[in-house]
Coordinates of C-alpha atoms and ligand atoms in Angstrom, one line a residue:
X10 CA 0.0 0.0 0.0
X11 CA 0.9 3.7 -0.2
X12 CA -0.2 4.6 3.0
X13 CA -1.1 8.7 2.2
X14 CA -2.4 7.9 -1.2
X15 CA -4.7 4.7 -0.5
X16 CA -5.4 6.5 3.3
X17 CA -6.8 9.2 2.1
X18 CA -8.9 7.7 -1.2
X19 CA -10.3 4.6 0.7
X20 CA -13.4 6.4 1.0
X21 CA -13.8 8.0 -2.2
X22 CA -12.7 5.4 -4.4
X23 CA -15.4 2.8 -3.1
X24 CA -17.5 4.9 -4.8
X25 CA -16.3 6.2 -8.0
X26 CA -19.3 8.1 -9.3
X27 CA -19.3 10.4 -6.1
X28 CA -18.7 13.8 -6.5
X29 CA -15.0 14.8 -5.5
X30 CA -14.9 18.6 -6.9
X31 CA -16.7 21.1 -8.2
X32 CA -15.7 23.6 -10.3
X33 CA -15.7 27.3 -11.6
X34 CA -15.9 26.7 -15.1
X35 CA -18.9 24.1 -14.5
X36 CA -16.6 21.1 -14.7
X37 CA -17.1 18.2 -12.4
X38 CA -14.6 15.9 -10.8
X39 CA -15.8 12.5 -9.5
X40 CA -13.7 10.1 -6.8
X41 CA -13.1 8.1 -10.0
X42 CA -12.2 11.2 -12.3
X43 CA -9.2 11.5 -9.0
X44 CA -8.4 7.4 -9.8
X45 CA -7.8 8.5 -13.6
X46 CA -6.4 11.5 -13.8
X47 CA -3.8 11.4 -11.0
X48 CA -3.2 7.8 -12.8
X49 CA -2.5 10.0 -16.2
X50 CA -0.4 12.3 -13.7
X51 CA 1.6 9.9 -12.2
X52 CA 2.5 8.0 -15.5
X53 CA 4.0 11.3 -17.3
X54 CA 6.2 11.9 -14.2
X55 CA 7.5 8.2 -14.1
X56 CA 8.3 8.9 -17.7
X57 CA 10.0 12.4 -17.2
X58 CA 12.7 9.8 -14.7
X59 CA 10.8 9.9 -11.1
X60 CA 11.5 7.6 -9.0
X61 CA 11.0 7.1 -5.5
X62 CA 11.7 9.7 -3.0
X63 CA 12.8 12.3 -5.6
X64 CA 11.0 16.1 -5.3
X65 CA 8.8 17.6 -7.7
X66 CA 8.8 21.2 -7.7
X67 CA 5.6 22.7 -8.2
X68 CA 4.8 26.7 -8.9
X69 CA 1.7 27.1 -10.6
X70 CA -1.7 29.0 -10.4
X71 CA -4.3 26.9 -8.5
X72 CA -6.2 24.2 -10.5
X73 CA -7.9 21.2 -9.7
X74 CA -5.3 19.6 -12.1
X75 CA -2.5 20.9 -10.0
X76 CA -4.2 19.1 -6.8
X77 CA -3.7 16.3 -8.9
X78 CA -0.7 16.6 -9.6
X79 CA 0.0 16.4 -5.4
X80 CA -1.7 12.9 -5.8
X81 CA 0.2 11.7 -8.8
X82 CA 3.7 12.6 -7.0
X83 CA 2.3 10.8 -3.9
X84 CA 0.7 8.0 -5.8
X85 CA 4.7 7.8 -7.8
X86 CA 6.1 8.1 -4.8
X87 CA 7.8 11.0 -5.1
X88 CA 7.8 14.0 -2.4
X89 CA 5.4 17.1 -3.2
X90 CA 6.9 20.3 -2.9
X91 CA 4.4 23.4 -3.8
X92 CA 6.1 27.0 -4.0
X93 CA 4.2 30.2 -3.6
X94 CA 3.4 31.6 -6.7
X95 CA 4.4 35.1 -5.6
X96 CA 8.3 33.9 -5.5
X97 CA 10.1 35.2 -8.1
X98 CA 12.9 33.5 -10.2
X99 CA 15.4 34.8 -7.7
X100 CA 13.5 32.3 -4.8
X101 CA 12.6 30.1 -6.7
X102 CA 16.9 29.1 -7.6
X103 CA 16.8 28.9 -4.2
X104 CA 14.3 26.5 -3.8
X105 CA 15.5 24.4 -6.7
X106 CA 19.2 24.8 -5.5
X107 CA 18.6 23.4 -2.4
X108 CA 15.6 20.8 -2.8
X109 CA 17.2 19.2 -5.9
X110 CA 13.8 18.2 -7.6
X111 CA 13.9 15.4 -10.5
X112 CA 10.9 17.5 -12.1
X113 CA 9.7 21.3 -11.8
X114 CA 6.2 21.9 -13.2
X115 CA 5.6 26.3 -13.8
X116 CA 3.4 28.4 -14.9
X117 CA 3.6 28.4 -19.1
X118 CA 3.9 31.8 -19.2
X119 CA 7.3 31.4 -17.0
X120 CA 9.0 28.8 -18.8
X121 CA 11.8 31.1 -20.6
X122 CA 12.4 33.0 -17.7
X123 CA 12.8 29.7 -15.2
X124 CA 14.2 27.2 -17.4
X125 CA 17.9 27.8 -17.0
X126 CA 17.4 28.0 -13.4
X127 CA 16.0 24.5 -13.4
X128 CA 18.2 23.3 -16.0
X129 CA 20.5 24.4 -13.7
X130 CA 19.5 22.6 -10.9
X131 CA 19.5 19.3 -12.5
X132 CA 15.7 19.4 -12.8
X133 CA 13.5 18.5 -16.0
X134 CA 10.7 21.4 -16.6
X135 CA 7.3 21.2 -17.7
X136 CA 4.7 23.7 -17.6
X137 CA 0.9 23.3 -15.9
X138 CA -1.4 26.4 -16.7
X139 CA -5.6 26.5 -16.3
X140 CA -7.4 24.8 -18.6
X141 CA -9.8 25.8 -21.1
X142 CA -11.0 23.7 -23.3
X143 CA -9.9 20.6 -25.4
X144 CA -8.7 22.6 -28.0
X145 CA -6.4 24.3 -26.0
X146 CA -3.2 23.3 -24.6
X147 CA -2.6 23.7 -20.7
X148 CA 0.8 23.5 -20.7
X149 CA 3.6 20.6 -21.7
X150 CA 2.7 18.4 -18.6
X151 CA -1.1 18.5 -19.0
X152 CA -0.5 17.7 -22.8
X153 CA 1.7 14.2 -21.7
X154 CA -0.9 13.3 -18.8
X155 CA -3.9 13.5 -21.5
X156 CA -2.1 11.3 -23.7
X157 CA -1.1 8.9 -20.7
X158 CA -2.4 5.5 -19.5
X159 CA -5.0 6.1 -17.1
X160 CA -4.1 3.4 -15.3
X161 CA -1.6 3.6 -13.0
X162 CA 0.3 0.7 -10.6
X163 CA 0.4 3.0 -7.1
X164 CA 4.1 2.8 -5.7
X165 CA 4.3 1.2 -2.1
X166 CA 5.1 3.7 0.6
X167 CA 5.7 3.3 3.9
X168 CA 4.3 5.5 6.8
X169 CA 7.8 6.9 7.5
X170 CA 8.7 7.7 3.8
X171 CA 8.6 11.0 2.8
X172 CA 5.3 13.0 0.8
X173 CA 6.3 16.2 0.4
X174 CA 8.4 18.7 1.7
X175 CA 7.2 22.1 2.5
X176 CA 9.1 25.5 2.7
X177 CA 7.3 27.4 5.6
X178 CA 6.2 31.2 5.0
X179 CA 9.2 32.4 5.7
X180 CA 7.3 34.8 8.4
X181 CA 10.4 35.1 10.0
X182 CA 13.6 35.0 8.5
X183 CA 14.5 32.6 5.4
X184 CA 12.0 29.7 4.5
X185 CA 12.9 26.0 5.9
X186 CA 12.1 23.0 4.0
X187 CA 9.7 20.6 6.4
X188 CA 9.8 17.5 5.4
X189 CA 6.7 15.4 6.1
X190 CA 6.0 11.9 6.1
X191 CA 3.2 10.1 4.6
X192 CA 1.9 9.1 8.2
X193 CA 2.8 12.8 9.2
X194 CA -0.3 13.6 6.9
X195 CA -2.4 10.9 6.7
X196 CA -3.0 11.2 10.8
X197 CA -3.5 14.5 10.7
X198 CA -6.3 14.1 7.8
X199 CA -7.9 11.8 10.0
X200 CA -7.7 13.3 13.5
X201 CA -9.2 16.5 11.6
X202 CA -11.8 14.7 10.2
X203 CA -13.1 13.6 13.5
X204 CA -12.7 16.3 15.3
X205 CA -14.3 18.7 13.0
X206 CA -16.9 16.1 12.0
X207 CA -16.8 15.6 8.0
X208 CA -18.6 13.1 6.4
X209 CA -19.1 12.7 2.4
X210 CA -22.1 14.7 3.0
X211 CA -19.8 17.7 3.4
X212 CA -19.0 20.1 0.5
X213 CA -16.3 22.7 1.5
X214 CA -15.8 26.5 -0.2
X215 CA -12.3 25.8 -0.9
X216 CA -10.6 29.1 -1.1
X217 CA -7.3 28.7 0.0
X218 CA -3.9 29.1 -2.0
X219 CA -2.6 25.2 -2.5
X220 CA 1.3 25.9 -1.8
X221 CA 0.6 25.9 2.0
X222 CA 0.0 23.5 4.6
X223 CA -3.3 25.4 5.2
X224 CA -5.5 24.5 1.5
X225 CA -2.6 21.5 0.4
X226 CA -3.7 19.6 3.7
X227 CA -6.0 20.9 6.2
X228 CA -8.6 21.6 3.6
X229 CA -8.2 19.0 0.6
X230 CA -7.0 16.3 2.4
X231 CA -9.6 16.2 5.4
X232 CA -12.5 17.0 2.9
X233 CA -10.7 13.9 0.8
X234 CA -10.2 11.2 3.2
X235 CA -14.4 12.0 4.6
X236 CA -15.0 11.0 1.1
X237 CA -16.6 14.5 0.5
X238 CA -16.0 17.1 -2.0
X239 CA -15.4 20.9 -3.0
X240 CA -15.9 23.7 -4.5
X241 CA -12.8 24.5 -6.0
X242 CA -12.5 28.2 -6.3
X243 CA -9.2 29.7 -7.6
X244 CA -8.9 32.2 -4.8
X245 CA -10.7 34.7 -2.0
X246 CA -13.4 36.5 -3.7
X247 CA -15.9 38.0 -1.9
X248 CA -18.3 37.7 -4.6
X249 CA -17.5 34.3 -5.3
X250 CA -18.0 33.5 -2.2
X251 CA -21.1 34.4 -1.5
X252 CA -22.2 32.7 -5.2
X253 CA -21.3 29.6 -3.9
X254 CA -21.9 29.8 -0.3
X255 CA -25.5 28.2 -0.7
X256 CA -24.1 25.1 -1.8
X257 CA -21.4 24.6 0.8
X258 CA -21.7 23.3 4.4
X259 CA -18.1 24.7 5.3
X260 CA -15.5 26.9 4.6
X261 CA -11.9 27.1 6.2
X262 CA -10.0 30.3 5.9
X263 CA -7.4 33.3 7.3
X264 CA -8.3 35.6 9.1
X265 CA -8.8 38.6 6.7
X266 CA -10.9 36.5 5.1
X267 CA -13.3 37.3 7.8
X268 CA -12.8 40.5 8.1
X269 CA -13.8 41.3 4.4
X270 CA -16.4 39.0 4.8
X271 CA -17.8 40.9 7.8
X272 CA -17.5 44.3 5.6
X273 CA -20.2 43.0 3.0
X274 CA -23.6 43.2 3.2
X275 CA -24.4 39.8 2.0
X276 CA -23.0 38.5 5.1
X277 CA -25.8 37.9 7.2
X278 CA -28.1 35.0 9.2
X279 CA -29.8 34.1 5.8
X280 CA -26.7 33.8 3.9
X281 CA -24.8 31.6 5.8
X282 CA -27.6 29.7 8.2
X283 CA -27.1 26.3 6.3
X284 CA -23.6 26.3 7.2
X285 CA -22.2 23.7 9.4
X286 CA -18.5 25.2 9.8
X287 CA -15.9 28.1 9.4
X288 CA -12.8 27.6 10.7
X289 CA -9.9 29.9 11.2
X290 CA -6.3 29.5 10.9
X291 CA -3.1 30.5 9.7
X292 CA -2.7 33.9 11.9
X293 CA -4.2 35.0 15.3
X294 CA -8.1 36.0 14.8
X295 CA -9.1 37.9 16.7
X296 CA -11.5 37.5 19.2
X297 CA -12.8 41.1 18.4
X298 CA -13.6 39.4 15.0
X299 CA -15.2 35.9 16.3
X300 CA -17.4 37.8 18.2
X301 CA -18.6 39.7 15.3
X302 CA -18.9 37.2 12.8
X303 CA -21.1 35.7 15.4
X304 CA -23.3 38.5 15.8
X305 CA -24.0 38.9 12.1
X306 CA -24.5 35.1 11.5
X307 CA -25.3 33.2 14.9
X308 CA -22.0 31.7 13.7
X309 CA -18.6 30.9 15.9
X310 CA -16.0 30.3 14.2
X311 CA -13.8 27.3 14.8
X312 CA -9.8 28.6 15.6
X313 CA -7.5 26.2 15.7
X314 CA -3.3 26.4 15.4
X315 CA -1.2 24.7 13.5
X316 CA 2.5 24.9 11.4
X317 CA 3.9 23.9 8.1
X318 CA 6.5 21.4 10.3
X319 CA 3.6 20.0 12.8
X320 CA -0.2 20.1 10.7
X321 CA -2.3 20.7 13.4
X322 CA -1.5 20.8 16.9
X323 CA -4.8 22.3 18.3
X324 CA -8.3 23.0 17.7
X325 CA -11.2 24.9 19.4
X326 CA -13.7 21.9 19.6
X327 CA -16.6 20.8 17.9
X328 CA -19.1 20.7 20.7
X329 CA -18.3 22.9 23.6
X330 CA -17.1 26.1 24.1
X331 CA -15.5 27.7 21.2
X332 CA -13.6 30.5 22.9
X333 CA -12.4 33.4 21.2
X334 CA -8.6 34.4 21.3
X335 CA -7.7 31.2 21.8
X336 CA -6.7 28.1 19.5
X337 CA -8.3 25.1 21.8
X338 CA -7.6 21.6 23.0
X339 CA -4.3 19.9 21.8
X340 CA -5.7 17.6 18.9
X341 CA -5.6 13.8 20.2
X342 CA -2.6 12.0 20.0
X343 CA -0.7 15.1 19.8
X344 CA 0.7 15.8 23.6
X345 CA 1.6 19.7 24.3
X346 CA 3.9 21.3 26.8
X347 CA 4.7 25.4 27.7
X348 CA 8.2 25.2 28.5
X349 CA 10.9 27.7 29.6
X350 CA 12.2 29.0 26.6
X351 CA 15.9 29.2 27.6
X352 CA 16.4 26.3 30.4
X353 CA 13.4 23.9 28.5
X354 CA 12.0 23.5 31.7
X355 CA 8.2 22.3 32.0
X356 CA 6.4 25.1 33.2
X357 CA 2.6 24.9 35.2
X358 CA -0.4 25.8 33.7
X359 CA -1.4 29.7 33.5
X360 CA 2.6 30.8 33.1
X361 CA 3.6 32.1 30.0
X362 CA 6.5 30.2 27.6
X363 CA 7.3 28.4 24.4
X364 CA 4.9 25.9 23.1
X365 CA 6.3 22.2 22.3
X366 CA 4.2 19.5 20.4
X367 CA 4.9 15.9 20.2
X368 CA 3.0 13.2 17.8
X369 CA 2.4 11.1 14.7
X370 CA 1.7 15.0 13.1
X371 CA 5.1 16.3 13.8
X372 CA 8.0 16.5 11.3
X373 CA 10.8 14.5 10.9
X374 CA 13.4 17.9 10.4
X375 CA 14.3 20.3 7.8
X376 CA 15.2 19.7 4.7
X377 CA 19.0 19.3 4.6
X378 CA 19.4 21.2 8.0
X379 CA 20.4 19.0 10.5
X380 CA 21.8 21.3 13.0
X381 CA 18.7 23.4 12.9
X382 CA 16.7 19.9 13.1
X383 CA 18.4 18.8 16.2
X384 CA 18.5 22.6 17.7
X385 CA 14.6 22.7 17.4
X386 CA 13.7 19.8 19.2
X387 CA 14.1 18.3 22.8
X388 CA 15.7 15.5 23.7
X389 CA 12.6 13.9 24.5
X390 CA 11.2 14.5 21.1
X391 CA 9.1 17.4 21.9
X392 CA 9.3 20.0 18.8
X393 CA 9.7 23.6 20.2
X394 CA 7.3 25.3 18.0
X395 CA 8.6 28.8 18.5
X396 CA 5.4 30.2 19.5
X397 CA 5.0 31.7 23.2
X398 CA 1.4 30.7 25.2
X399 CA -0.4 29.4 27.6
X400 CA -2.5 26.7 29.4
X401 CA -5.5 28.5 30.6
X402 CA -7.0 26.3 34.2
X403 CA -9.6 24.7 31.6
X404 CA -6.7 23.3 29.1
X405 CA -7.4 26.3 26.5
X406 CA -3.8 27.1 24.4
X407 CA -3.7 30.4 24.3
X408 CA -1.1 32.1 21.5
X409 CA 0.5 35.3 22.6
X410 CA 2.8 36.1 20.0
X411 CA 6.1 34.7 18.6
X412 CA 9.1 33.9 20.4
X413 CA 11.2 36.2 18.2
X414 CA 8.6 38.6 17.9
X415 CA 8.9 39.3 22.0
X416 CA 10.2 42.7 23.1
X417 CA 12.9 42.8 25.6
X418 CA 13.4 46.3 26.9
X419 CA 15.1 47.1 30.0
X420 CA 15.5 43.7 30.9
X421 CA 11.3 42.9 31.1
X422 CA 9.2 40.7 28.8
X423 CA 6.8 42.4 26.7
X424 CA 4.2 40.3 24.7
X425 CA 2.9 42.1 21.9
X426 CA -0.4 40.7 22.4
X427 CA -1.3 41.8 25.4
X428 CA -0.2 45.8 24.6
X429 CA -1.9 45.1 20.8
X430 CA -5.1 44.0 23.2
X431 CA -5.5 47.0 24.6
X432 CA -4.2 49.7 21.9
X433 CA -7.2 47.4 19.4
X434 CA -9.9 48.7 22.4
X435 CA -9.6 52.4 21.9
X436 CA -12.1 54.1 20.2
X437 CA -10.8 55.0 16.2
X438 CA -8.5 52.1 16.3
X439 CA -9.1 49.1 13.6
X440 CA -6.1 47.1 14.5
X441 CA -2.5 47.2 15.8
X442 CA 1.3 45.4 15.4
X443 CA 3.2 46.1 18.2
X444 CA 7.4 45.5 17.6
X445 CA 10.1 46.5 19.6
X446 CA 13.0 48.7 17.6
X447 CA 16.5 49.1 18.7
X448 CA 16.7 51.4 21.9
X449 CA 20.0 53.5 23.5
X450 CA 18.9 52.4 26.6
X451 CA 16.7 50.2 27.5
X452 CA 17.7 47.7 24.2
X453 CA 14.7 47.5 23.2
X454 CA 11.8 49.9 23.1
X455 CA 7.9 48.9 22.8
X456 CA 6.6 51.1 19.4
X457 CA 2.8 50.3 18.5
X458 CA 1.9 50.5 14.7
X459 CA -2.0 51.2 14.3
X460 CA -4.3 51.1 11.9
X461 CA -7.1 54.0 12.9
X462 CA -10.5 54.3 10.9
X463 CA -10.5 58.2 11.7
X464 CA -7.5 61.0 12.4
X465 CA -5.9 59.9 15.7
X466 CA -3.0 61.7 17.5
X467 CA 0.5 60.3 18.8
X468 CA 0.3 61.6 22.0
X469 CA -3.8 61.0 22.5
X470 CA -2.7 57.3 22.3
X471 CA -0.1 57.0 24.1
X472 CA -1.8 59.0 27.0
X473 CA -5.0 56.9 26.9
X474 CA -2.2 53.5 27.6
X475 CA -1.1 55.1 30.5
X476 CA -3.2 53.7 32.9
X477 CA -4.3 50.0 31.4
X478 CA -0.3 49.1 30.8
X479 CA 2.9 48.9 33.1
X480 CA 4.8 51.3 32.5
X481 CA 7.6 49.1 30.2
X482 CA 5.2 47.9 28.5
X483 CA 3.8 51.2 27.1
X484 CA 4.7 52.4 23.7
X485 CA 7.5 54.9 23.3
X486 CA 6.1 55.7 20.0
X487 CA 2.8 55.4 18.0
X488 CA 2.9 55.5 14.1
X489 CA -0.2 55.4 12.1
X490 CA 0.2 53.2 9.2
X491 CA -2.7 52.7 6.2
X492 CA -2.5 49.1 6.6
X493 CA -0.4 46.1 8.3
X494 CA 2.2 44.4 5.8
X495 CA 0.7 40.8 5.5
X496 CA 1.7 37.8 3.2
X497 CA -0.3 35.8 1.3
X498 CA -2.0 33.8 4.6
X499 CA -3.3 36.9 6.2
X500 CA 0.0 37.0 8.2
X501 CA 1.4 40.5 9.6
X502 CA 5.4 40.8 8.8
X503 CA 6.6 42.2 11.9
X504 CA 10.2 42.1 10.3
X505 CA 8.9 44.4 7.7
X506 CA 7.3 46.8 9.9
X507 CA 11.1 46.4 12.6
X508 CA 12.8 47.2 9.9
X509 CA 11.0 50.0 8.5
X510 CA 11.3 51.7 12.0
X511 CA 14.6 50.4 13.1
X512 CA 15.9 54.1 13.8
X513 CA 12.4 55.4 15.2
X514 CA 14.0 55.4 19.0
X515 CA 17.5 56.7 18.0
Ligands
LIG17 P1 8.6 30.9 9.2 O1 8.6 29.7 10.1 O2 9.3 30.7 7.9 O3 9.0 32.1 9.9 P2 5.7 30.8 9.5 O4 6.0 30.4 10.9 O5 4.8 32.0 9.3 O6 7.1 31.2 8.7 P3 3.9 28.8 8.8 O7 4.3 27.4 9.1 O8 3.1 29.0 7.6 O9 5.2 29.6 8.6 O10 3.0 29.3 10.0 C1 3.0 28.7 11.2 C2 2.8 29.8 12.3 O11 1.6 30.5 12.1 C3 2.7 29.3 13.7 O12 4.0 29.0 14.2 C4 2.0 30.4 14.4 O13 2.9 31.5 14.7 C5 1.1 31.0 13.3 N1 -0.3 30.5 13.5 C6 -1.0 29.5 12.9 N2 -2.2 29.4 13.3 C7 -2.4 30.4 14.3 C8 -3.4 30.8 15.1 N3 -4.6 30.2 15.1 N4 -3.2 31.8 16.0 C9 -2.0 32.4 16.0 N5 -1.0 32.1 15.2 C10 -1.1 31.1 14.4
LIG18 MG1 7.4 29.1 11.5

């Protein structure tokens, strides 16, 4: 058996007629259409030279034929490895330099420009665009695959055997290549479906990019292994959204997705009363936002926390008490821990340190980094996550922030969070980052960046912290930006705004 491949299709493929997506251009995709095509798929890349364990590098717009493509490498067993399609060509010889892929699949209208940067790297390219119709050609790899067997003999695969490898967003400094195994995924597909209750009944408003651990897994392969299906948009769009809403039971998404959704109109009770589940991920919601979205829909939306190295960790739960601002209940099997940061050791519930996961969802290390690999976990095999939080007295995991994101000035801990917390309740203010910049002094010095809906001043601000913050943890310096810098996954770059303010405090 190939344990992700035949884990996650068992369901689907007992039942080949059953709807497995649908799509904008009013194609339909059945469980058997996923038997064929990936079989077409996975044929034209043993022919290119794949063989087991090699990489194919994939940068391409979102398709339903590029989610195939992720089953064909699987099914071939080779190792997945999607790339944002913002990177330029400048990333992307990175990505190809170090990850060595046998095979690179781009965008057709990038072949010139990447092809000697594959070439390069010792990796064949072929090109995957959208398709049209049959009289048009959607690139050099789609063109093999339709004139492949559809029949395919699925490569064995063992649960620790690599399925793809996975740069993460790079949120904080260069991006490291996680390497996860087929049982890394498949047990996370299933502990998902369970906990978040999807059945082939479900039909999910897939609106996620599919180079990150967010759409790739969480949303195709826990809608996959239930044996359910999608709607398979291209991207976010508001108006999209709402067109297809009426035939979904869920939707997964980032944060700003909520927050546009809660600017529109056509977000109310009516429009979304049929829905079973939102979930959130990817960034801190926050709770300002879950309690709005559930005062213009009677919904609350499901936050739960999770990496590109670990899947999910933790989730808000099904029944019970969703609680806003926090991510939930460590998934089962996966054990969690808040540790010292510095001495690693196990601290009680309620304090304040470093979250570390352990389980069948965690990664084996990065990607050619072994010194990183062994500086990242515990000798006991707990994976420091990097994240700072907390054990609230009911086992809630609350998220305060990023270890390197925490402000040290004058010697004292400042989380972000909790000054963000505060600066996001004045009156004027839509949201906040708070960094800490270089300081004579004190090292570091707390500066809040803020987003106001209406002319705010400096010193107004700062004034109204005075009394709701210690005074270390007050701002030294307000600056009023238009909006937060945020990647693709709603994310805010707190590097990008540290940098853009390193000489704010002299
Ligand atoms: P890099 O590791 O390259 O700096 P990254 O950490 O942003 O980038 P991802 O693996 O995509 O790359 O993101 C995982 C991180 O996202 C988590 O470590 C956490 O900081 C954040 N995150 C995910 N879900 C949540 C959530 N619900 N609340 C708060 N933060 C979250
Ligand atoms: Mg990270």
């Amino acid at each position: 058996t190939n344990t992700l491949f035949d884990g996650l299709l068992a369901a689907g493929q007992s039942e080949p007629s059953r709807r497995f997506a649908l799509l904008p251009d009013g194609r339909h995709y059945s469980y058997g259409d996923v038997e064929t095509v990936s079989a077409r798929f996975a044929n034209t890349l043993v022919a290119l030279g794949l063989k087991p364990g090699d990489r194919v590098a994939v940068q391409v717009e979102k398709s339903i034929e590029a989610l195939m493509l992720y089953l064909a490498t699987v099914r071939a067993g080779g190792v997945f490895l999607p790339l944002n399609t913002a990177y330029t060509p400048a990333e992307i010889e990175y990505f190809l330099t170090d990850a060595r892929p046998a095979v690179f699949v781009c965008d057709p209208r990038r072949r010139d420009q990447l092809q000697p940067i594959a070439t390069a790297a010792g990796a064949a390219i072929e090109t995957l665009g959208i398709w049209r119709s049959h009289e048009e050609s959607a690139g050099s790899l789609s063109d093999k695959a339709l004139a492949a067997s559809e029949r395919f003999e699925t490569v064995a695969r063992a649960p620790d055997d690599l399925a793809a490898i996975l740069y993460t967003s790079g949120t904080t400094g260069r991006s490291k290549g996680a390497m996860l195994s087929h049982g890394n995924l498949l047990s996370n597909a299933e502990v998902l479906r369970e906990t978040w209750r999807f059945s082939a009944d479900d039909v999910l408003l897939h609106v996620l990019p599919i180079f990150h651990t967010h759409g790739l897994f969480v949303a195709s392969n826990t809608v996959t292994i239930a044996g359910g299906s999608m709607i398979f948009l291209p991207k976010f769009d508001a108006d999209e959204v709402f067109k297809y809403l009426p035939k979904a039971t869920s939707m997964m998404g980032v944060p700003t997705f909520y927050t546009r959704l809660l600017d529109d109109p056509r977000l109310n009770r009516d429009s979304t009363a049929h829905m079973r589940l939102f979930t959130s991920g990817s960034a801190p919601l926050l709770a300002e936002t879950h309690r709005a979205f559930e005062a213009a829909t009677g919904q609350r939306i499901l936050e739960r926390y999770g990496m590109t190295e670990t899947n999910m960790n933790t989730s808000n739960p099904y029944d019970g008490e969703r609680r806003a601002g926090t991510v939930g209940f460590p998934l089962d099997g996966t054990e969690l821990r808040i540790a010292d940061p510095e001495s690693g050791k196990i601290l009680p519930d309620g304090e304040i340190g470093v979250i570390e996961v352990k389980g069948p969802n965690v990664f084996s290390g990065y990607w050619q980094m072994p010194e990183k690999t062994a500086a990242e976990f515990r000798a006991d095999g707990y994976f420091i996550t990097g994240d700072l939080g907390f054990v609230d007295p009911d086992g809630y995991v609350t998220i305060v922030g990023r270890g390197k994101d925490l402000v040290i000035t004058g010697g004292y801990n400042v989380y972000p969070k909790e000054v963000e917390l505060v600066i996001d309740e004045l009156p004027g203010v839509v949201e906040s980052a708070v960094i800490g910049v270089p300081h004579k002094d004190f090292g570091e010095g707390v500066v809040g960046c803020v987003v106001a809906k209406e002319p705010l001043e400096e010193d107004a601000v700062i004034a109204a912290l005075k009394d709701k913050l210690a005074r270390f943890k007050q701002p030294k310096r307000i600056v009023f930006v238009d909006e937060l810098p945020r990647n693709t996954m709603g994310k805010v770059q707190k590097n990008v705004l540290r940098e853009a303010y390193k000489d704010l405090l002299g």
